[in-house]
XYZ file of C-alpha atoms in Angstrom:
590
model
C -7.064 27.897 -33.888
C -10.156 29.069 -32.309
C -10.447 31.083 -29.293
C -11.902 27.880 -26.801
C -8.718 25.998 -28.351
C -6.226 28.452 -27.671
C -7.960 28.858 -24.012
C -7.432 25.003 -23.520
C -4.198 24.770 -24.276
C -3.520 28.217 -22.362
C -5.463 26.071 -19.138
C -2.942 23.007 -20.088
C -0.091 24.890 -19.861
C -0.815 26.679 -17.010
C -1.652 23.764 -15.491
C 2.024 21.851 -15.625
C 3.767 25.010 -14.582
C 1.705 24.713 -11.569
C 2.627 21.704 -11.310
C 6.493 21.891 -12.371
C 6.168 25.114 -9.513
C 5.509 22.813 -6.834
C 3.718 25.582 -4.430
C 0.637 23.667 -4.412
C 0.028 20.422 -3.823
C -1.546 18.304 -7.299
C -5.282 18.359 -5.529
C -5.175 22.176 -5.160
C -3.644 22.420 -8.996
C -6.396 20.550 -10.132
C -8.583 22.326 -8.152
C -7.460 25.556 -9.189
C -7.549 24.503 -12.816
C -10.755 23.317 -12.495
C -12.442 26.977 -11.072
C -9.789 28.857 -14.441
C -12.144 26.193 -16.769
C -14.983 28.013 -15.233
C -13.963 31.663 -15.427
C -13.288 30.866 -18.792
C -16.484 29.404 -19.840
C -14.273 26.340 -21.519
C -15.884 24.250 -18.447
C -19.627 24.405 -18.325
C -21.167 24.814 -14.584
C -23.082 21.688 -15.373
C -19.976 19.724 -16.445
C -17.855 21.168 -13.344
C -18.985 18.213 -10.972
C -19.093 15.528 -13.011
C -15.908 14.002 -12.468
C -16.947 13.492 -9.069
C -19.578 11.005 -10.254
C -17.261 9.064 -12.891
C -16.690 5.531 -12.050
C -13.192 6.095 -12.097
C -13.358 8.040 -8.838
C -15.117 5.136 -7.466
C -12.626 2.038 -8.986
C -9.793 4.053 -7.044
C -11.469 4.273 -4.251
C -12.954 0.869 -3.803
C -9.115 -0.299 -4.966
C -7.719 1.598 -2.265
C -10.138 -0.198 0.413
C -9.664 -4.087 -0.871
C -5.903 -2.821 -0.809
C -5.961 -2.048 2.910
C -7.820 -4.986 3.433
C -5.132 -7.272 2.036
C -2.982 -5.506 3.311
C -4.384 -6.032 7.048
C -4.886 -9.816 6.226
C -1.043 -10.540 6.610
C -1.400 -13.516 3.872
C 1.049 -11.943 1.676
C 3.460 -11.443 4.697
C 2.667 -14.996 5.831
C 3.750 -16.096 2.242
C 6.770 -14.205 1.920
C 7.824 -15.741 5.367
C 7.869 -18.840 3.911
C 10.371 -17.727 1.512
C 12.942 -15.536 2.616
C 14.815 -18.613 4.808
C 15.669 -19.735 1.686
C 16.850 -16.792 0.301
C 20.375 -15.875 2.239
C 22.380 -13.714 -0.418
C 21.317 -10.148 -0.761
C 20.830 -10.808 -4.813
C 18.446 -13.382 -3.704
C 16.186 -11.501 -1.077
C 16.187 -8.511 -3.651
C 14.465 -10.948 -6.376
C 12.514 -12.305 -3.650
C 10.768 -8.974 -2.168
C 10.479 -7.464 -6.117
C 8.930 -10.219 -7.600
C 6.146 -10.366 -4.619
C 5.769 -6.570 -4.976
C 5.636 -6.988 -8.599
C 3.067 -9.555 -9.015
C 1.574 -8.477 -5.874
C 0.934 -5.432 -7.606
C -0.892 -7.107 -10.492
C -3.696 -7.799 -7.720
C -3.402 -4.769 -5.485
C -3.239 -1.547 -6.055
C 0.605 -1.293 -6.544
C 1.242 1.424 -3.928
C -1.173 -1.427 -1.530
C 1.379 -4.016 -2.448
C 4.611 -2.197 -1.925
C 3.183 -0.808 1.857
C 2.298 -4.110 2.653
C 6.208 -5.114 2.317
C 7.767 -2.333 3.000
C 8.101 -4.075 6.396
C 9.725 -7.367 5.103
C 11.931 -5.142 3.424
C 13.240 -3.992 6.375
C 13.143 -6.846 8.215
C 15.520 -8.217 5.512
C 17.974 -5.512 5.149
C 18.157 -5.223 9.321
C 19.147 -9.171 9.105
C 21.704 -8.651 6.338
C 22.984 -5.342 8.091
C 22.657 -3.336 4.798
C 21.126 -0.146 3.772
C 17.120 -0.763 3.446
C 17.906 1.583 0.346
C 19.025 -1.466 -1.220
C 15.537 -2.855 -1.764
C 13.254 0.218 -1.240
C 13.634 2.026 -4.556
C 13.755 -1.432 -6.595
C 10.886 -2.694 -5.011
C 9.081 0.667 -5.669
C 10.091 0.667 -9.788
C 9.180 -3.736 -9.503
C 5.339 -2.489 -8.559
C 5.223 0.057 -10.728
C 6.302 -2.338 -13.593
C 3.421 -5.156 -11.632
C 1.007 -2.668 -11.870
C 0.895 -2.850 -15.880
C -0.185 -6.249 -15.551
C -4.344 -5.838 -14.947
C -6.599 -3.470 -14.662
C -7.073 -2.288 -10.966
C -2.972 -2.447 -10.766
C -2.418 1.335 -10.857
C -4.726 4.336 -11.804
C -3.580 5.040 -15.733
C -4.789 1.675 -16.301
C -8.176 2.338 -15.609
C -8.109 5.715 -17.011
C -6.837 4.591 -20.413
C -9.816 1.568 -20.123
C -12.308 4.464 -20.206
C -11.196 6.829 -22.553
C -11.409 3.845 -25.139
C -14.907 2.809 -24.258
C -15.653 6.251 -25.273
C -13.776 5.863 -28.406
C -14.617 2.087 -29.446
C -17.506 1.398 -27.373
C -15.412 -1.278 -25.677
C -12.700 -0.743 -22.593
C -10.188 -2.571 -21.812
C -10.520 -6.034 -19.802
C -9.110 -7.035 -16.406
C -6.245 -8.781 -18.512
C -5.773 -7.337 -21.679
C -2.984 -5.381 -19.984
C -1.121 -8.727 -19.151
C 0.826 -9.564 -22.318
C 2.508 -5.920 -22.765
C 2.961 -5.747 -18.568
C 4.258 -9.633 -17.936
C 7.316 -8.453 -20.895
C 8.078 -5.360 -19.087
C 7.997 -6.789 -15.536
C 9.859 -9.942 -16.034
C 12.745 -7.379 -17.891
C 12.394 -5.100 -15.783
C 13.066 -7.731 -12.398
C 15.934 -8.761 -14.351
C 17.389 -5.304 -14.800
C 16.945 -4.508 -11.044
C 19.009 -7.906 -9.968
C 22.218 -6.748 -11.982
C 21.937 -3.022 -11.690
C 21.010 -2.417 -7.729
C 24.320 -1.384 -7.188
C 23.580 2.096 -8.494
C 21.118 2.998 -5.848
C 23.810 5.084 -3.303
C 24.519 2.578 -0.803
C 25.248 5.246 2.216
C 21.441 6.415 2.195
C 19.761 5.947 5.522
C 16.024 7.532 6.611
C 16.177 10.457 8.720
C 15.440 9.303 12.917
C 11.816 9.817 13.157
C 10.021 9.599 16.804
C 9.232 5.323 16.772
C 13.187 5.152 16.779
C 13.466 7.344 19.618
C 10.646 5.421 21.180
C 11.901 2.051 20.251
C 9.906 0.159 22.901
C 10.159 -3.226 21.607
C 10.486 -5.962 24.639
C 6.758 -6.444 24.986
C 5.651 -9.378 27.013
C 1.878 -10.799 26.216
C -0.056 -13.840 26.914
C -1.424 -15.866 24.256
C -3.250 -19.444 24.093
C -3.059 -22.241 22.103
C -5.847 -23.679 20.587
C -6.710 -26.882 19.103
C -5.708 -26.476 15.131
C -2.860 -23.832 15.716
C 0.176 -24.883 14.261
C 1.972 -24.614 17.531
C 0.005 -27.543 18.807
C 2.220 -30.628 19.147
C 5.319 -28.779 18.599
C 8.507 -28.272 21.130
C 9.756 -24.846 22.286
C 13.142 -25.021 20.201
C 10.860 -26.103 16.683
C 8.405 -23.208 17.683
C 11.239 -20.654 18.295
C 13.171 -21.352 14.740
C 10.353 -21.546 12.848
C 9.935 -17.947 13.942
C 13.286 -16.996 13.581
C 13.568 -16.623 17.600
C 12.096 -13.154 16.426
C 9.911 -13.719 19.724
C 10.941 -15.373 23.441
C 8.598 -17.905 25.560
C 9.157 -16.379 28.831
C 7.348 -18.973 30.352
C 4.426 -21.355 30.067
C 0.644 -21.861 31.767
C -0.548 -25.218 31.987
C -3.495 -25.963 34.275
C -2.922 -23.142 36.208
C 0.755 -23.655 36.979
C 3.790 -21.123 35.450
C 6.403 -23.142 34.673
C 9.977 -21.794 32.600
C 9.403 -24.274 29.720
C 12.513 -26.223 28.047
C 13.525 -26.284 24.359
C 12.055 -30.105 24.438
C 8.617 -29.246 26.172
C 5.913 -30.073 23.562
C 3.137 -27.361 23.516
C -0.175 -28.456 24.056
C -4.097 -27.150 23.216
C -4.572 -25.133 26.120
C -1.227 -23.663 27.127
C -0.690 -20.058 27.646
C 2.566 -18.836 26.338
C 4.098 -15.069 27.906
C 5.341 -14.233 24.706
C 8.237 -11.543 24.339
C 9.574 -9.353 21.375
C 8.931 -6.811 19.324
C 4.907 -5.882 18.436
C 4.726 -6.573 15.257
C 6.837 -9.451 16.188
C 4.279 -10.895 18.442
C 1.121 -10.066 16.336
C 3.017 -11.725 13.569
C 3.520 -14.673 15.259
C -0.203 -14.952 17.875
C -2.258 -14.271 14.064
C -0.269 -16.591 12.068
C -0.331 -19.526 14.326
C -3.664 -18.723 15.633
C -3.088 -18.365 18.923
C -5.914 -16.273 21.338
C -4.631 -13.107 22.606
C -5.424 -11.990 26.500
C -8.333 -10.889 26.966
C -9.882 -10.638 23.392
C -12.566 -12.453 23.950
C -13.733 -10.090 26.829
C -17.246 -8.572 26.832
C -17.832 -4.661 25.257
C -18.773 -2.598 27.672
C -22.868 -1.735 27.380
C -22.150 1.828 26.300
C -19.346 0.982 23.827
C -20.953 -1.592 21.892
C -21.143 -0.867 18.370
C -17.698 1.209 19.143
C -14.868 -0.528 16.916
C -12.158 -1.871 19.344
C -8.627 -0.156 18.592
C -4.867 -0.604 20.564
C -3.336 2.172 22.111
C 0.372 2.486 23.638
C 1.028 4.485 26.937
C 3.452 5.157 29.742
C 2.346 4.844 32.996
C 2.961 7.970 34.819
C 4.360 8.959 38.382
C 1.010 9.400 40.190
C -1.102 6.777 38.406
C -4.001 4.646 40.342
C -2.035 1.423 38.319
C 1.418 1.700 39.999
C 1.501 -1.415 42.005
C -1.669 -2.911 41.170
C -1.702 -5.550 38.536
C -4.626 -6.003 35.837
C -5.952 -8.984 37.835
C -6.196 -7.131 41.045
C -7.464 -3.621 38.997
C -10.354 -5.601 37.463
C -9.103 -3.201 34.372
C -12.438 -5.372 32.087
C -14.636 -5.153 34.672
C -14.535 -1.291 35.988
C -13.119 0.322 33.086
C -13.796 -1.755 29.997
C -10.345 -1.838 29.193
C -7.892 -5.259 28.319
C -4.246 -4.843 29.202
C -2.844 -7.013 26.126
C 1.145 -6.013 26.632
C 3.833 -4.622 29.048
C 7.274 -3.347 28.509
C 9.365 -2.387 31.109
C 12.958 -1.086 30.774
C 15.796 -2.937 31.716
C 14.069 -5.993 33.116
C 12.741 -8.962 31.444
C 8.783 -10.039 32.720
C 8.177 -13.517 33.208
C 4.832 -13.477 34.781
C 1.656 -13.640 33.760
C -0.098 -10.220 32.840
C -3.012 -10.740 35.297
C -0.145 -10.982 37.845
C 2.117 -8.223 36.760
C 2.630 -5.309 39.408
C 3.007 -2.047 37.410
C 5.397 0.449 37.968
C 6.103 4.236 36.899
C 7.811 4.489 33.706
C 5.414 1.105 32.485
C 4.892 0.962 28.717
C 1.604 -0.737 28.229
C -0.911 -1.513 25.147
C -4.417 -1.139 26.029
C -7.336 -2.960 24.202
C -10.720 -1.363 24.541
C -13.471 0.456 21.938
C -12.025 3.689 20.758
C -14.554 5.815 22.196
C -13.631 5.081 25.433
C -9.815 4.375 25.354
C -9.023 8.892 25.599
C -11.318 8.786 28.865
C -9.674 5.705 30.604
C -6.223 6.343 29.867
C -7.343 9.913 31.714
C -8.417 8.044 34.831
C -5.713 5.448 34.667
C -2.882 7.880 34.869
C -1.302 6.879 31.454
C -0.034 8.891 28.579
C -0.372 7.937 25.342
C 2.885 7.858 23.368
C 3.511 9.052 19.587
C 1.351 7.068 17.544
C 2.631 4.124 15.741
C 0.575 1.997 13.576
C 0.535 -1.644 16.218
C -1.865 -4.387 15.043
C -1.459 -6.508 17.899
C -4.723 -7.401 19.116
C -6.411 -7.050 16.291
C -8.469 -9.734 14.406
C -7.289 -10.384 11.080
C -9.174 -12.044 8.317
C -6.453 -13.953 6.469
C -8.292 -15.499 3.224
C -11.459 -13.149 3.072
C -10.057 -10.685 1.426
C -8.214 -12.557 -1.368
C -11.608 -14.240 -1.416
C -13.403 -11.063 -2.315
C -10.967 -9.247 -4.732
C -10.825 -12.513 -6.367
C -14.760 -12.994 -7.330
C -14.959 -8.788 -8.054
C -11.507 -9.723 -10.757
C -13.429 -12.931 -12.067
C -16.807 -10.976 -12.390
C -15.359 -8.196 -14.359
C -12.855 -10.575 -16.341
C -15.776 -12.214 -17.260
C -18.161 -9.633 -18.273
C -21.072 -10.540 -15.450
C -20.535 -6.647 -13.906
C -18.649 -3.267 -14.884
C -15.770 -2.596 -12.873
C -17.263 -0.272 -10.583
C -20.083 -2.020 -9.758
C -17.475 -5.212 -8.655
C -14.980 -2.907 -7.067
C -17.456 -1.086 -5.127
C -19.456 -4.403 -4.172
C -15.956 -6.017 -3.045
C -15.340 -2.969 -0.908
C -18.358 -2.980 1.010
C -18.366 -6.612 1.566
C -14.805 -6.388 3.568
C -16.496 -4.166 5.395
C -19.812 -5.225 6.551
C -17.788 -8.679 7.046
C -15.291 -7.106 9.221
C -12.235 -7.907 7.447
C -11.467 -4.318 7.563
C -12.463 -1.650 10.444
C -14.665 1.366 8.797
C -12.104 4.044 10.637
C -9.181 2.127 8.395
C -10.913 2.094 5.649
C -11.361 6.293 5.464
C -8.077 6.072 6.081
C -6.976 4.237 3.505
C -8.360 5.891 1.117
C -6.165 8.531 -1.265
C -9.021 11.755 -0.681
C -6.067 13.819 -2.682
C -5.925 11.442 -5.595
C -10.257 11.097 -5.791
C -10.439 14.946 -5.678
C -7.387 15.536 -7.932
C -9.593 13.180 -10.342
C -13.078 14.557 -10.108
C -11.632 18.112 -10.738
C -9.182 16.986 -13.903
C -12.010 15.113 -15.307
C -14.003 17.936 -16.715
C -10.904 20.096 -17.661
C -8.933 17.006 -19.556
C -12.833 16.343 -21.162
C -12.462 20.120 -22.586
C -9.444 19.301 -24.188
C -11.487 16.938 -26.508
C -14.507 19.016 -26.674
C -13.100 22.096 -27.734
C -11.104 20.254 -30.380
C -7.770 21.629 -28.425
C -6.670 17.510 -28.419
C -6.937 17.533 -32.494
C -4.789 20.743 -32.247
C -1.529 19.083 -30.309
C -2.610 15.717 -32.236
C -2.072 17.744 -35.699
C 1.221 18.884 -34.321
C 2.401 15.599 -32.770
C 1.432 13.518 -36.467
C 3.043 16.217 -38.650
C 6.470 14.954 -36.685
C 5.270 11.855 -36.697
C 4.754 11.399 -40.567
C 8.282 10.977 -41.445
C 8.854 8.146 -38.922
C 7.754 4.557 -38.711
C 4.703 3.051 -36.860
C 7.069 2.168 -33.791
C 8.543 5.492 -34.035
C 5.482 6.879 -33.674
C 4.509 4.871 -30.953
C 7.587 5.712 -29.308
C 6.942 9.433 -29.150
C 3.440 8.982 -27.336
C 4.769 6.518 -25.174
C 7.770 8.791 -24.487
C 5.884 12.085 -24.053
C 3.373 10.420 -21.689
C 6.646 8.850 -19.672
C 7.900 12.687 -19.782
C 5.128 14.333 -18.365
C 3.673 12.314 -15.802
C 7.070 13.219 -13.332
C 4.798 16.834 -13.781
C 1.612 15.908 -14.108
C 1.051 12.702 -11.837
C 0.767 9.955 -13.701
C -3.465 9.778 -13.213
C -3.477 13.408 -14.547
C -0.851 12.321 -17.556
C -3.385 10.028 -18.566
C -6.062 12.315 -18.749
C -4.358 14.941 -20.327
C -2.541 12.477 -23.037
C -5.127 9.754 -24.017
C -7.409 11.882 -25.742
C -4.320 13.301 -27.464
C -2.968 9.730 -28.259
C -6.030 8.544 -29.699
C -6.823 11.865 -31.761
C -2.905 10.812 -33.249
C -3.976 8.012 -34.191
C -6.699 8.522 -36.247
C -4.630 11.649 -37.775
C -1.963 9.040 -38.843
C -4.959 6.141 -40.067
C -4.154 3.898 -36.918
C -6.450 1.668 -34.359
C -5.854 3.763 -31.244
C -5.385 0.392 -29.038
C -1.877 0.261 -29.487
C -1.543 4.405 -28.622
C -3.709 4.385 -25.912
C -1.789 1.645 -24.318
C 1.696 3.471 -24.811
C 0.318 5.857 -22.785
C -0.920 3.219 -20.233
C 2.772 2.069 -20.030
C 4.081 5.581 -20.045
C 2.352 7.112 -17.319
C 2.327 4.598 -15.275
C 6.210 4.003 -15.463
C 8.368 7.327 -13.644
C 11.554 6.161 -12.816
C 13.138 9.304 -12.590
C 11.902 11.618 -9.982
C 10.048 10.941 -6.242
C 7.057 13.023 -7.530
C 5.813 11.394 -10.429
C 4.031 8.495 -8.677
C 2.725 7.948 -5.003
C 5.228 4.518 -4.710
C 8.231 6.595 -5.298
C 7.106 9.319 -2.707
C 6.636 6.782 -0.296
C 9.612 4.826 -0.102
C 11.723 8.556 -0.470
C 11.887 9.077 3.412
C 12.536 5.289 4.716
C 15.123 4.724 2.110
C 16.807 8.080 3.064
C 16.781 9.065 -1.078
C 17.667 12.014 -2.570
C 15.878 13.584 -5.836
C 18.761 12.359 -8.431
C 18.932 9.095 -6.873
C 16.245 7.984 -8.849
C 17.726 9.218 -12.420
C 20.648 6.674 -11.545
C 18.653 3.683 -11.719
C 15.393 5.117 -13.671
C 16.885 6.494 -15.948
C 18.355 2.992 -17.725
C 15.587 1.134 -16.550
C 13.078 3.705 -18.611
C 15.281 3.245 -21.665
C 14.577 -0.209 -21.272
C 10.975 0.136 -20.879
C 10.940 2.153 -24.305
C 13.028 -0.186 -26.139
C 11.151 -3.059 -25.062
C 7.856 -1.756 -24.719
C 7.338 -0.585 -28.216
C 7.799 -3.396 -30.235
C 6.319 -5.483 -27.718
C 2.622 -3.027 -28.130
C 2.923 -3.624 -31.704
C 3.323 -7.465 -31.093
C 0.229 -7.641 -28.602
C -1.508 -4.646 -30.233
C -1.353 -4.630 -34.417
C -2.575 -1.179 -35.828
């Protein structure tokens, strides 16, 4: 081997023990890997910024942003909530929440699908009084398993698309994935609905500071407009179609409060003091269209522009509100502020929120642009609580966003635009059409994962340059000569499925595809079939909470430990090697 050869592999293995170590987190490692590339000399200067201009970075990215905006839109919620009724055993919400996660995860990013039901999930497991551990980790293996399916349904994907472009000339399509990821998914939801029962069912998150808060008998005041759902219907129909998840505390109607019966039919034009939870009551004001208090209030002149956020706070001892109501405080008019909600302990509110007299000890959400809500809650007395993410009084989009992804997944399918050009486009139209606030956007976006790409770029690209790749290729063929095509294919996909619980699975991918491909050719194979084993490999840790951002994420609400994940990965990856290989071969001769 030749001295830049040895020095890649040297910069390889360095870079998994960091890795394996765990001191730093995976940015830093690539980071760090990135600046030993340069002392080296393997990584030109030229080359050392590159990645941050690959259309990779910018397909995450732009991923990450339609995600949140889906995400924000509720539909998927809405859609669910149309099916769980139906589903009573615990069997039957389990196939339920996986199979939306899964598919959902064919269209979202699959760490976008699984946060948008992570809520669902719990709402489930609180109704059946079990564990939410019971559906957390399976839903979190179901959209890794969805996000096989397309493209844009996890990172490796898109990774693995590129690297054969520069091989063939030609990456992979939106759907090429769909043959080799519909198998796997549909064995995989099967394998989760009869072997669930290994997940520990005594594991229970840690109290964080929302349960200590647990503020959750709101009252608001909401109208009905013509072409809600609500119009037309009585009280009782309104109440079970929503599960009685929310109360009516009482009703408006031309001016008069009234305590409405289960028989009173709403009307166009009632105001309902809705009570319950807050997600609770957004759920139920965006999905039957109902007009929040107060939303349709003017911006103050020296907000406008300012986007318009929800805060919660306690009113304190000495605050200018305490026995005032908003009505009387003119709240819109002298402070530019809508009181939207009230919860007060140990008493039920019946009144309308114009009419409310506040007291110490109050829990209120405020409406108003972000700019100014740090200032007024100063002059109003009020201390902000410990932030929780609250959507009520919000606008959501519903179908815009499904609209968008949709066209940017039809234009690339098709061939009319390159991925990143779609991705990016479909980004930036849900925001400049508001389906998605700019601040939540930033936010949404994984700035670990982009820089973590844009640094491994040029280091995995040395790999290949310095011929290091044909190197652990040579060695990976010469035990690969004595066994069969699938055994062959078994031993990338394997090693890729090994690694990426060190690597990430993004940075697996990088590291492996050149080395898959370069096996291929040793052995006198198309690399499609390789390159996709690595696809599947990387993108499927079952065994540890570090390997992929879905299993980090559901570790601390489902209250896992590390070798909880072994007991159901670890027979749900031998399944994934079993079936996946022959099934590559089927989709993908060589």
């Amino acid at each position: 081997m030749t001295l830049p050869q040895i020095e890649s592999i040297a910069l390889l293995v360095f870079m998994m023990g960091l890795f394996l170590w765990g001191r730093f987190r995976y940015d830093v490692v690539a980071i760090i890997a990135l600046l030993a590339g340069l002392a080296l000399g393997i990584v030109k200067p030229e080359a050392a910024f590159t990645g941050f201009a690959d259309d990779i970075v910018i397909i995450v990215g732009s991923a990450l942003v339609i995600s949140a905006a889906v995400q924000r839109s509720g539909l998927i919620e809405a859609a669910l909530a149309r099916v769980t009724p139906y589903a009573r055993g615990m069997r039957a919400q389990l196939l339920v929440l996986t199979a939306t996660v899964g598919f959902g995860s064919a269209l979202v990013k699959n760490i976008g699908a699984l946060a948008m039901l992570m809520p669902a999930a719990f709402q489930l497991a609180k109704r059946s009084n079990v564990s939410p551990s019971a559906f957390l980790m399976p839903m979190s293996f179901a959209s890794l398993l969805g996000g096989l399916m397309t493209l844009v349904g996890t990172s490796p994907n898109i990774i693995v698309s590129r690297v054969r472009q520069e091989i063939t000339g030609a990456p992979f399509r939106m759907f090429d994935y769909l043959p080799v990821g519909l198998g796997l998914t549909l064995l995989g939801l099967g394998f989760l609905m009869l072997a669930y029962r290994l997940i520990p069912a005594d594991r229970r998150a840690a109290p964080t500071m929302g349960d200590a808060l647990d503020v959750t008998g709101y009252v608001t005041e909401a109208e009905v407009r013509e072409g809600s759902p609500a119009v037309g219907e009585t009280v009782r129909a309104f109440l079970e179609r929503h599960e009685r998840a929310v109360t009516i505390a009482s009703l408006l109607r031309a001016g008069i409060r009234t305590r409405p019966r289960l028989e009173t039919e709403l009307r166009a034009g009632d105001t309902l003091i809705l009570g319950g939870a807050p997600d609770m009551l957004e759920r139920v004001i965006a999905g039957d269209k109902l007009a929040l208090a107060g939303q349709d209030r003017p911006v103050p002149e020296e907000a406008k522009g300012d986007e318009v956020g929800v805060i919660e706070a306690v009113v304190t001892t000495d605050s200018p509100l305490i026995g005032q109501s908003a009505g009387r405080m003119r709240l819109q008019e002298r402070h530019g502020v809508n009181l939207i909600a009230v919860s007060r302990a140990g008493e039920r509110l019946v009144k309308a929120l114009g009419e409310i007299s506040l007291r110490g000890g109050d829990v209120v959400v405020l409406q108003g642009p972000l700019g100014l809500l740090p200032d007024r809650l100063r002059d109003l007395g009020c201390l902000p609580l410990a932030e929780r993410p609250l959507r009520l009084g919000s606008a959501r989009k519903q179908w815009l966003p499904i609209a968008v992804l949709a066209a940017a997944m039809l234009a690339t399918a098709l061939g009319w635009v390159p991925v990143a050009i779609a991705f990016f486009a479909a980004a930036a139209t849900v925001l400049i059409l508001g389906a998605l606030p700019v601040r939540e956007a930033y936010q949404a976006v994984e700035w670990p994962i982009l820089v973590m790409l844009g640094a491994l770029i040029p280091v995995s690209d040395t790999l290949r340059a310095t011929g290091a790749s044909d190197v652990i290729a040579d060695q990976l063929a010469a035990l690969a000569r004595l066994l069969p095509v699938w055994g062959a294919l078994g031993l990338i996909l394997v090693a890729a499925m090994a690694v990426t619980p060190f690597l990430n699975n993004a940075a697996t991918v990088l590291v492996m595809a050149p080395i898959a491909a370069t096996f291929a050719h040793e052995l006198g194979y198309r690399p499609d079939a390789f390159l996709m084993a690595t696809a599947v490999g990387a993108g499927c840790d079952f065994l540890t909470p570090i390997g992929h951002q879905c299993n980090t994420l559901v570790m601390g609400p489902g209250g896992y430990r590390f070798g909880d994940y072994a007991r159901l990965g670890a027979p749900l990856s031998l399944l994934v090697v079993l079936a996946g290989v022959p099934l590559i071969l089927w989709v993908w001769p060589v």
